[in-house]
């Protein structure tokens, strides 16, 4: 039996659902939010699978055996409940090394070359060259990349290519290409305390929630910059605001926040040493094509009775 796939409208957050439907037109695939109700065309039987950005409680009511999350981060999905119901969850890790890697380096280059400041000055037609000791080069500077999977490697590879000294943190302390020293989470404070940049690229889990709190921010250099392209919850955001205000760190490039969209009254919007991006680090025009390839491969595996790639539970 061919796999009947529903594309949930939440994928709109990244690309039009119809775009993915047309890329997968050789499959039995429909854009539908009523996964429990079956196909809009009234055919008997429910969907087997749903491709979604977010989680809906209705997914557990439907007779699905597979959910594909179009994000790498699956922290919003109830893993225990899915496991109990025998619903498999796959994610989209592996797709974002280039996009997020380039965004993270973009943040770093902006701070080193002061581009963020000139862009703000441009709004006032203000000609403000840097002071003699303000600008620096990434070449010769150091970065600590916390999380060394797809994103972390995307950052490490680029930082290494620009002549930076790259250290990293992960639970498995095996050598990683482009990373001179790999630390474990219990060594986090030591790992970040010498770095000019700290880049967060870990999933949000019980272990990583609030990983970067007041003590870690305090341990960072006063001329250090934080880059968060992981999840807002990995950082204690009030402690970050305080560290930025008090000059405990020099600045931050933030793609992700405790609450998204970032509320209008957040002090982060108006800080001269902060660059805010709207959870856009992974955005790229070929995102839907990459998701289509992943879904196609897993439909093939499902129908062959093989284990799915990018399986979470
Ligand atoms: P991966 O699974 O490829 O990599 C995760 C890395 O984190 C691994 O190196 C893992 O290594 C490490 N890790 C896990 N737990 C810990 C821990 N407690 N302490 C230190 N390291 C840890 O995931 P991706 O790189 O694809 O994505 C990472 C996260 O980034 C996603 O979960 C998502 O939340 C976020 N993301 C954000 C995007 C954006 O648009 N801003 C885009 C894509 C992802 P080990 O197992 O050895 O610890
Ligand atoms: C979509 C970003 C992820 O976890 O947060 C990201 O993959 C999704 C552009």
mmCIF file of C-alpha atoms and ligand atoms in Angstrom:
data_model
loop_
_atom_site.group_PDB
_atom_site.id
_atom_site.type_symbol
_atom_site.label_atom_id
_atom_site.label_comp_id
_atom_site.label_asym_id
_atom_site.label_seq_id
_atom_site.Cartn_x
_atom_site.Cartn_y
_atom_site.Cartn_z
ATOM 1 C CA UNK A 1 0.000 0.000 0.000
ATOM 2 C CA UNK A 2 1.381 3.467 -0.870
ATOM 3 C CA UNK A 3 2.009 5.739 2.092
ATOM 4 C CA UNK A 4 -0.681 8.422 2.428
ATOM 5 C CA UNK A 5 1.061 11.587 3.520
ATOM 6 C CA UNK A 6 -0.595 14.742 4.912
ATOM 7 C CA UNK A 7 1.289 18.018 4.801
ATOM 8 C CA UNK A 8 0.240 20.098 7.812
ATOM 9 C CA UNK A 9 -0.261 23.825 7.203
ATOM 10 C CA UNK A 10 2.244 24.680 9.962
ATOM 11 C CA UNK A 11 5.027 24.083 7.401
ATOM 12 C CA UNK A 12 3.989 27.527 6.077
ATOM 13 C CA UNK A 13 6.389 28.900 8.675
ATOM 14 C CA UNK A 14 9.160 27.828 6.272
ATOM 15 C CA UNK A 15 7.650 27.288 2.792
ATOM 16 C CA UNK A 16 4.212 27.015 1.143
ATOM 17 C CA UNK A 17 2.692 23.555 1.810
ATOM 18 C CA UNK A 18 1.686 23.342 -1.859
ATOM 19 C CA UNK A 19 5.342 23.701 -2.861
ATOM 20 C CA UNK A 20 6.186 20.503 -0.963
ATOM 21 C CA UNK A 21 3.063 18.805 -2.331
ATOM 22 C CA UNK A 22 4.150 19.540 -5.895
ATOM 23 C CA UNK A 23 7.718 18.380 -5.198
ATOM 24 C CA UNK A 24 6.257 15.088 -3.931
ATOM 25 C CA UNK A 25 3.600 14.777 -6.623
ATOM 26 C CA UNK A 26 4.605 11.197 -7.428
ATOM 27 C CA UNK A 27 3.436 10.209 -3.904
ATOM 28 C CA UNK A 28 -0.043 9.981 -2.372
ATOM 29 C CA UNK A 29 0.263 13.325 -0.647
ATOM 30 C CA UNK A 30 -2.265 15.994 0.296
ATOM 31 C CA UNK A 31 -2.209 19.304 2.158
ATOM 32 C CA UNK A 32 -4.511 18.693 5.118
ATOM 33 C CA UNK A 33 -4.811 19.667 8.771
ATOM 34 C CA UNK A 34 -7.469 17.033 9.440
ATOM 35 C CA UNK A 35 -5.117 14.125 9.755
ATOM 36 C CA UNK A 36 -7.608 12.227 11.911
ATOM 37 C CA UNK A 37 -10.344 12.658 9.311
ATOM 38 C CA UNK A 38 -8.588 11.152 6.314
ATOM 39 C CA UNK A 39 -8.192 12.739 2.891
ATOM 40 C CA UNK A 40 -10.235 15.710 1.721
ATOM 41 C CA UNK A 41 -11.168 13.724 -1.394
ATOM 42 C CA UNK A 42 -13.178 11.398 0.843
ATOM 43 C CA UNK A 43 -11.180 8.252 0.142
ATOM 44 C CA UNK A 44 -11.538 5.625 2.817
ATOM 45 C CA UNK A 45 -8.805 5.353 5.410
ATOM 46 C CA UNK A 46 -6.709 7.829 7.276
ATOM 47 C CA UNK A 47 -3.305 9.244 6.543
ATOM 48 C CA UNK A 48 -0.338 7.106 7.472
ATOM 49 C CA UNK A 49 2.038 9.999 7.964
ATOM 50 C CA UNK A 50 2.104 13.737 8.502
ATOM 51 C CA UNK A 51 4.818 16.230 7.628
ATOM 52 C CA UNK A 52 4.644 19.133 10.054
ATOM 53 C CA UNK A 53 6.504 22.097 11.493
ATOM 54 C CA UNK A 54 4.758 21.953 14.865
ATOM 55 C CA UNK A 55 3.032 19.426 17.064
ATOM 56 C CA UNK A 56 -0.777 19.147 17.300
ATOM 57 C CA UNK A 57 -2.516 16.989 19.962
ATOM 58 C CA UNK A 58 -4.732 15.703 17.106
ATOM 59 C CA UNK A 59 -1.718 13.815 15.751
ATOM 60 C CA UNK A 60 -2.113 11.339 18.610
ATOM 61 C CA UNK A 61 -5.810 10.818 17.854
ATOM 62 C CA UNK A 62 -5.116 9.970 14.225
ATOM 63 C CA UNK A 63 -4.058 6.547 13.092
ATOM 64 C CA UNK A 64 -0.612 7.737 12.028
ATOM 65 C CA UNK A 65 2.480 5.602 12.258
ATOM 66 C CA UNK A 66 4.948 8.317 11.339
ATOM 67 C CA UNK A 67 5.367 12.072 11.846
ATOM 68 C CA UNK A 68 8.102 13.978 10.029
ATOM 69 C CA UNK A 69 9.150 17.244 11.673
ATOM 70 C CA UNK A 70 10.540 19.741 9.148
ATOM 71 C CA UNK A 71 12.869 21.122 11.833
ATOM 72 C CA UNK A 72 15.990 19.694 13.431
ATOM 73 C CA UNK A 73 14.700 20.685 16.876
ATOM 74 C CA UNK A 74 11.886 18.432 18.113
ATOM 75 C CA UNK A 75 11.710 19.828 21.653
ATOM 76 C CA UNK A 76 7.975 20.619 21.264
ATOM 77 C CA UNK A 77 7.043 16.989 20.535
ATOM 78 C CA UNK A 78 5.837 14.676 23.370
ATOM 79 C CA UNK A 79 8.309 11.834 22.899
ATOM 80 C CA UNK A 80 6.918 9.548 25.637
ATOM 81 C CA UNK A 81 3.354 9.775 24.308
ATOM 82 C CA UNK A 82 4.533 9.090 20.751
ATOM 83 C CA UNK A 83 6.554 6.118 21.947
ATOM 84 C CA UNK A 84 3.552 4.753 23.860
ATOM 85 C CA UNK A 85 1.324 4.992 20.781
ATOM 86 C CA UNK A 86 3.971 3.498 18.517
ATOM 87 C CA UNK A 87 4.141 6.643 16.359
ATOM 88 C CA UNK A 88 7.572 7.178 14.863
ATOM 89 C CA UNK A 89 9.016 10.703 14.782
ATOM 90 C CA UNK A 90 11.713 11.728 12.300
ATOM 91 C CA UNK A 91 13.404 15.133 12.246
ATOM 92 C CA UNK A 92 15.330 17.198 9.719
ATOM 93 C CA UNK A 93 18.795 17.308 11.230
ATOM 94 C CA UNK A 94 21.532 17.279 8.628
ATOM 95 C CA UNK A 95 20.028 20.042 6.481
ATOM 96 C CA UNK A 96 21.206 23.182 8.256
ATOM 97 C CA UNK A 97 24.993 23.075 8.414
ATOM 98 C CA UNK A 98 25.519 25.556 5.573
ATOM 99 C CA UNK A 99 22.650 27.963 6.287
ATOM 100 C CA UNK A 100 23.102 28.183 10.045
ATOM 101 C CA UNK A 101 26.893 27.917 9.758
ATOM 102 C CA UNK A 102 26.930 30.955 7.457
ATOM 103 C CA UNK A 103 24.504 32.871 9.705
ATOM 104 C CA UNK A 104 26.621 32.216 12.801
ATOM 105 C CA UNK A 105 29.762 33.364 10.990
ATOM 106 C CA UNK A 106 27.752 36.359 9.746
ATOM 107 C CA UNK A 107 27.054 37.373 13.345
ATOM 108 C CA UNK A 108 30.724 36.958 14.208
ATOM 109 C CA UNK A 109 31.940 38.921 11.176
ATOM 110 C CA UNK A 110 29.487 41.733 11.933
ATOM 111 C CA UNK A 111 30.824 42.131 15.454
ATOM 112 C CA UNK A 112 34.486 41.870 14.442
ATOM 113 C CA UNK A 113 34.212 44.227 11.484
ATOM 114 C CA UNK A 114 31.540 46.407 13.233
ATOM 115 C CA UNK A 115 29.101 46.105 10.318
ATOM 116 C CA UNK A 116 26.101 46.052 12.670
ATOM 117 C CA UNK A 117 27.062 49.487 13.972
ATOM 118 C CA UNK A 118 27.545 51.063 10.535
ATOM 119 C CA UNK A 119 24.206 49.690 9.373
ATOM 120 C CA UNK A 120 22.487 51.343 12.364
ATOM 121 C CA UNK A 121 24.368 54.601 11.713
ATOM 122 C CA UNK A 122 23.255 54.492 8.089
ATOM 123 C CA UNK A 123 19.644 55.047 9.192
ATOM 124 C CA UNK A 124 20.803 58.459 10.555
ATOM 125 C CA UNK A 125 23.199 59.146 7.640
ATOM 126 C CA UNK A 126 25.899 59.257 10.351
ATOM 127 C CA UNK A 127 29.567 58.849 9.335
ATOM 128 C CA UNK A 128 31.088 57.237 12.421
ATOM 129 C CA UNK A 129 34.408 55.480 11.777
ATOM 130 C CA UNK A 130 35.482 52.978 14.443
ATOM 131 C CA UNK A 131 37.745 54.035 17.264
ATOM 132 C CA UNK A 132 41.338 52.761 16.810
ATOM 133 C CA UNK A 133 40.800 49.817 19.154
ATOM 134 C CA UNK A 134 37.269 48.826 18.142
ATOM 135 C CA UNK A 135 37.520 46.622 15.039
ATOM 136 C CA UNK A 136 39.290 43.279 14.892
ATOM 137 C CA UNK A 137 39.616 40.303 12.578
ATOM 138 C CA UNK A 138 38.296 36.794 13.142
ATOM 139 C CA UNK A 139 41.663 35.478 11.985
ATOM 140 C CA UNK A 140 43.584 34.643 15.161
ATOM 141 C CA UNK A 141 40.519 34.848 17.438
ATOM 142 C CA UNK A 142 38.930 31.922 19.270
ATOM 143 C CA UNK A 143 35.464 30.384 19.288
ATOM 144 C CA UNK A 144 33.939 27.722 21.522
ATOM 145 C CA UNK A 145 31.143 25.845 19.748
ATOM 146 C CA UNK A 146 28.749 24.219 22.229
ATOM 147 C CA UNK A 147 27.208 21.244 20.392
ATOM 148 C CA UNK A 148 29.162 19.601 17.591
ATOM 149 C CA UNK A 149 26.507 18.071 15.345
ATOM 150 C CA UNK A 150 25.272 19.425 12.009
ATOM 151 C CA UNK A 151 25.106 23.041 13.178
ATOM 152 C CA UNK A 152 28.234 22.929 15.305
ATOM 153 C CA UNK A 153 30.289 21.437 12.524
ATOM 154 C CA UNK A 154 28.898 24.013 10.087
ATOM 155 C CA UNK A 155 30.190 26.743 12.408
ATOM 156 C CA UNK A 156 33.495 25.009 13.249
ATOM 157 C CA UNK A 157 34.415 24.344 9.599
ATOM 158 C CA UNK A 158 33.888 27.988 8.635
ATOM 159 C CA UNK A 159 35.599 29.403 11.712
ATOM 160 C CA UNK A 160 38.611 27.155 11.065
ATOM 161 C CA UNK A 161 38.724 28.296 7.423
ATOM 162 C CA UNK A 162 38.888 31.922 8.609
ATOM 163 C CA UNK A 163 41.902 31.198 10.809
ATOM 164 C CA UNK A 164 40.143 30.963 14.172
ATOM 165 C CA UNK A 165 41.110 28.652 16.981
ATOM 166 C CA UNK A 166 38.087 26.383 17.410
ATOM 167 C CA UNK A 167 37.206 24.526 20.620
ATOM 168 C CA UNK A 168 33.969 22.639 21.188
ATOM 169 C CA UNK A 169 31.721 20.976 23.752
ATOM 170 C CA UNK A 170 29.717 17.762 23.436
ATOM 171 C CA UNK A 171 28.919 14.783 25.658
ATOM 172 C CA UNK A 172 30.986 12.406 23.516
ATOM 173 C CA UNK A 173 34.574 13.662 23.816
ATOM 174 C CA UNK A 174 35.889 12.123 20.589
ATOM 175 C CA UNK A 175 37.968 14.217 18.171
ATOM 176 C CA UNK A 176 35.994 16.340 15.718
ATOM 177 C CA UNK A 177 37.362 17.702 12.445
ATOM 178 C CA UNK A 178 38.126 21.462 12.560
ATOM 179 C CA UNK A 179 37.986 21.463 16.386
ATOM 180 C CA UNK A 180 41.311 21.636 18.212
ATOM 181 C CA UNK A 181 39.950 20.605 21.615
ATOM 182 C CA UNK A 182 36.699 18.839 22.527
ATOM 183 C CA UNK A 183 35.381 19.351 26.065
ATOM 184 C CA UNK A 184 32.519 17.625 27.908
ATOM 185 C CA UNK A 185 29.562 19.540 29.447
ATOM 186 C CA UNK A 186 31.091 19.377 32.957
ATOM 187 C CA UNK A 187 34.052 21.339 31.538
ATOM 188 C CA UNK A 188 31.811 24.018 29.995
ATOM 189 C CA UNK A 189 32.941 26.934 32.143
ATOM 190 C CA UNK A 190 36.609 26.264 31.422
ATOM 191 C CA UNK A 191 35.862 25.765 27.730
ATOM 192 C CA UNK A 192 34.072 29.092 27.278
ATOM 193 C CA UNK A 193 36.138 31.269 29.597
ATOM 194 C CA UNK A 194 38.973 31.893 27.105
ATOM 195 C CA UNK A 195 36.851 32.235 23.974
ATOM 196 C CA UNK A 196 36.208 35.499 22.124
ATOM 197 C CA UNK A 197 33.023 33.930 20.736
ATOM 198 C CA UNK A 198 30.713 31.296 22.221
ATOM 199 C CA UNK A 199 28.340 29.710 19.696
ATOM 200 C CA UNK A 200 25.396 27.648 20.989
ATOM 201 C CA UNK A 201 24.390 24.791 18.688
ATOM 202 C CA UNK A 202 22.899 22.199 21.087
ATOM 203 C CA UNK A 203 19.339 20.827 21.100
ATOM 204 C CA UNK A 204 17.014 22.046 23.869
ATOM 205 C CA UNK A 205 16.723 19.163 26.342
ATOM 206 C CA UNK A 206 16.341 18.797 30.103
ATOM 207 C CA UNK A 207 20.158 18.833 30.251
ATOM 208 C CA UNK A 208 20.680 21.949 28.118
ATOM 209 C CA UNK A 209 17.836 24.121 29.421
ATOM 210 C CA UNK A 210 19.454 27.183 30.985
ATOM 211 C CA UNK A 211 22.913 25.759 30.152
ATOM 212 C CA UNK A 212 24.261 29.272 29.806
ATOM 213 C CA UNK A 213 23.223 31.000 33.025
ATOM 214 C CA UNK A 214 24.571 33.826 35.180
ATOM 215 C CA UNK A 215 27.645 31.831 36.297
ATOM 216 C CA UNK A 216 28.630 30.870 32.737
ATOM 217 C CA UNK A 217 28.035 34.406 31.422
ATOM 218 C CA UNK A 218 30.135 35.703 34.274
ATOM 219 C CA UNK A 219 32.929 33.283 33.331
ATOM 220 C CA UNK A 220 32.996 34.593 29.760
ATOM 221 C CA UNK A 221 35.487 37.301 28.782
ATOM 222 C CA UNK A 222 34.252 40.882 28.922
ATOM 223 C CA UNK A 223 35.165 41.252 25.246
ATOM 224 C CA UNK A 224 33.352 38.025 24.292
ATOM 225 C CA UNK A 225 30.293 37.682 22.080
ATOM 226 C CA UNK A 226 27.544 35.092 22.390
ATOM 227 C CA UNK A 227 25.954 33.601 19.269
ATOM 228 C CA UNK A 228 22.750 31.624 19.887
ATOM 229 C CA UNK A 229 21.371 29.734 16.889
ATOM 230 C CA UNK A 230 20.104 26.793 18.977
ATOM 231 C CA UNK A 231 17.007 27.509 21.091
ATOM 232 C CA UNK A 232 16.184 30.423 23.373
ATOM 233 C CA UNK A 233 15.739 28.103 26.352
ATOM 234 C CA UNK A 234 19.417 27.086 26.268
ATOM 235 C CA UNK A 235 20.200 30.536 27.710
ATOM 236 C CA UNK A 236 18.868 32.128 30.884
ATOM 237 C CA UNK A 237 17.553 35.171 29.021
ATOM 238 C CA UNK A 238 17.146 37.547 32.008
ATOM 239 C CA UNK A 239 20.743 36.719 33.016
ATOM 240 C CA UNK A 240 21.854 37.426 29.431
ATOM 241 C CA UNK A 241 20.109 40.816 29.423
ATOM 242 C CA UNK A 242 21.854 41.650 32.689
ATOM 243 C CA UNK A 243 25.258 40.513 31.382
ATOM 244 C CA UNK A 244 24.823 42.654 28.241
ATOM 245 C CA UNK A 245 23.703 45.675 30.279
ATOM 246 C CA UNK A 246 26.505 45.441 32.808
ATOM 247 C CA UNK A 247 29.247 44.807 30.246
ATOM 248 C CA UNK A 248 29.977 41.292 31.522
ATOM 249 C CA UNK A 249 30.059 40.304 27.856
ATOM 250 C CA UNK A 250 30.529 42.519 24.793
ATOM 251 C CA UNK A 251 27.498 41.557 22.737
ATOM 252 C CA UNK A 252 25.274 38.869 21.301
ATOM 253 C CA UNK A 253 23.919 37.659 17.981
ATOM 254 C CA UNK A 254 20.585 36.010 18.724
ATOM 255 C CA UNK A 255 18.386 34.055 16.328
ATOM 256 C CA UNK A 256 16.288 32.315 18.991
ATOM 257 C CA UNK A 257 14.536 33.512 22.137
ATOM 258 C CA UNK A 258 12.708 32.325 25.233
ATOM 259 C CA UNK A 259 9.499 33.651 23.637
ATOM 260 C CA UNK A 260 9.067 33.969 19.872
ATOM 261 C CA UNK A 261 8.328 36.350 18.262
ATOM 262 C CA UNK A 262 10.534 38.339 20.637
ATOM 263 C CA UNK A 263 8.037 40.553 22.575
ATOM 264 C CA UNK A 264 8.103 44.238 21.601
ATOM 265 C CA UNK A 265 9.016 45.241 25.153
ATOM 266 C CA UNK A 266 12.133 43.064 25.292
ATOM 267 C CA UNK A 267 15.220 45.178 26.094
ATOM 268 C CA UNK A 268 17.164 43.076 23.583
ATOM 269 C CA UNK A 269 15.590 44.974 20.669
ATOM 270 C CA UNK A 270 17.237 48.255 21.615
ATOM 271 C CA UNK A 271 20.696 47.139 22.684
ATOM 272 C CA UNK A 272 23.393 48.508 20.421
ATOM 273 C CA UNK A 273 25.566 45.441 21.063
ATOM 274 C CA UNK A 274 22.845 42.930 20.133
ATOM 275 C CA UNK A 275 21.826 41.710 16.700
ATOM 276 C CA UNK A 276 18.343 40.146 16.671
ATOM 277 C CA UNK A 277 17.246 37.897 13.806
ATOM 278 C CA UNK A 278 13.730 36.384 13.610
ATOM 279 C CA UNK A 279 14.595 32.665 13.943
ATOM 280 C CA UNK A 280 15.860 32.915 10.386
ATOM 281 C CA UNK A 281 19.315 31.332 10.611
ATOM 282 C CA UNK A 282 18.252 28.252 8.660
ATOM 283 C CA UNK A 283 16.096 29.960 6.041
ATOM 284 C CA UNK A 284 17.128 29.083 2.495
ATOM 285 C CA UNK A 285 15.293 28.949 -0.812
ATOM 286 C CA UNK A 286 15.942 25.227 -1.288
ATOM 287 C CA UNK A 287 14.518 24.207 2.128
ATOM 288 C CA UNK A 288 11.419 22.541 0.639
ATOM 289 C CA UNK A 289 13.558 20.573 -1.868
ATOM 290 C CA UNK A 290 15.675 19.220 0.963
ATOM 291 C CA UNK A 291 12.605 18.234 2.994
ATOM 292 C CA UNK A 292 11.105 16.569 -0.076
ATOM 293 C CA UNK A 293 14.243 14.443 -0.505
ATOM 294 C CA UNK A 294 14.128 13.396 3.143
ATOM 295 C CA UNK A 295 10.411 12.551 3.059
ATOM 296 C CA UNK A 296 10.778 10.665 -0.245
ATOM 297 C CA UNK A 297 13.613 8.585 1.196
ATOM 298 C CA UNK A 298 11.611 7.727 4.318
ATOM 299 C CA UNK A 299 8.485 6.865 2.347
ATOM 300 C CA UNK A 300 10.655 4.457 0.358
ATOM 301 C CA UNK A 301 12.056 2.978 3.569
ATOM 302 C CA UNK A 302 8.631 2.744 5.214
ATOM 303 C CA UNK A 303 7.228 0.875 2.252
ATOM 304 C CA UNK A 304 10.248 -1.438 2.163
ATOM 305 C CA UNK A 305 9.912 -2.102 5.896
ATOM 306 C CA UNK A 306 13.356 -0.582 6.538
ATOM 307 C CA UNK A 307 14.195 1.608 9.517
ATOM 308 C CA UNK A 308 13.636 5.312 8.895
ATOM 309 C CA UNK A 309 16.475 7.793 8.563
ATOM 310 C CA UNK A 310 16.637 10.675 11.116
ATOM 311 C CA UNK A 311 14.546 8.576 13.506
ATOM 312 C CA UNK A 312 14.017 10.243 16.894
ATOM 313 C CA UNK A 313 11.587 7.751 18.486
HETATM 314 P P1 LIG B 1 22.622 17.380 16.011
HETATM 315 O O1 LIG B 1 21.864 16.293 16.650
HETATM 316 O O2 LIG B 1 23.268 17.144 14.694
HETATM 317 O O3 LIG B 1 23.759 17.894 17.001
HETATM 318 C C1 LIG B 1 23.546 18.113 18.358
HETATM 319 C C2 LIG B 1 24.892 18.207 19.051
HETATM 320 O O4 LIG B 1 24.706 18.603 20.396
HETATM 321 C C3 LIG B 1 25.677 16.913 19.064
HETATM 322 O O5 LIG B 1 27.020 17.199 18.813
HETATM 323 C C4 LIG B 1 25.510 16.409 20.492
HETATM 324 O O6 LIG B 1 26.653 15.615 20.788
HETATM 325 C C5 LIG B 1 25.471 17.731 21.248
HETATM 326 N N1 LIG B 1 24.817 17.669 22.544
HETATM 327 C C6 LIG B 1 23.631 17.102 22.866
HETATM 328 N N2 LIG B 1 23.356 17.274 24.159
HETATM 329 C C7 LIG B 1 24.402 17.960 24.682
HETATM 330 C C8 LIG B 1 24.709 18.455 25.974
HETATM 331 N N3 LIG B 1 23.907 18.219 27.026
HETATM 332 N N4 LIG B 1 25.844 19.162 26.134
HETATM 333 C C9 LIG B 1 26.686 19.374 25.099
HETATM 334 N N5 LIG B 1 26.457 18.924 23.855
HETATM 335 C C10 LIG B 1 25.321 18.225 23.650
HETATM 336 O O7 LIG B 1 21.611 18.594 15.907
HETATM 337 P P2 LIG B 1 21.684 19.839 14.889
HETATM 338 O O8 LIG B 1 23.061 20.365 14.864
HETATM 339 O O9 LIG B 1 21.024 19.498 13.619
HETATM 340 O O10 LIG B 1 20.714 20.868 15.635
HETATM 341 C C11 LIG B 1 20.966 21.255 16.950
HETATM 342 C C12 LIG B 1 19.825 22.127 17.452
HETATM 343 O O11 LIG B 1 19.905 23.400 16.846
HETATM 344 C C13 LIG B 1 18.426 21.619 17.105
HETATM 345 O O12 LIG B 1 17.972 20.680 18.063
HETATM 346 C C14 LIG B 1 17.601 22.883 17.087
HETATM 347 O O13 LIG B 1 17.076 23.135 18.362
HETATM 348 C C15 LIG B 1 18.606 23.964 16.724
HETATM 349 N N6 LIG B 1 18.437 24.422 15.343
HETATM 350 C C16 LIG B 1 18.158 25.746 15.138
HETATM 351 C C17 LIG B 1 18.013 26.223 13.866
HETATM 352 C C18 LIG B 1 17.678 27.653 13.635
HETATM 353 O O14 LIG B 1 16.984 27.930 12.685
HETATM 354 N N7 LIG B 1 18.164 28.568 14.444
HETATM 355 C C19 LIG B 1 18.136 25.357 12.684
HETATM 356 C C20 LIG B 1 18.476 23.984 13.009
HETATM 357 C C21 LIG B 1 18.625 23.556 14.308
HETATM 358 P P3 LIG B 1 26.653 14.517 21.939
HETATM 359 O O15 LIG B 1 25.485 13.610 21.646
HETATM 360 O O16 LIG B 1 27.999 13.873 21.865
HETATM 361 O O17 LIG B 1 26.475 15.293 23.187
HETATM 362 C C1 LIG B 2 13.298 26.678 9.971
HETATM 363 C C2 LIG B 2 14.057 26.677 11.271
HETATM 364 C C3 LIG B 2 15.113 23.788 13.360
HETATM 365 O O1 LIG B 2 15.041 23.330 14.486
HETATM 366 O O2 LIG B 2 14.457 25.866 14.291
HETATM 367 C C4 LIG B 2 14.846 25.251 13.134
HETATM 368 O O3 LIG B 2 15.398 23.117 12.361
HETATM 369 C C5 LIG B 2 13.843 25.448 12.038
HETATM 370 C C6 LIG B 2 13.767 27.705 8.975
#
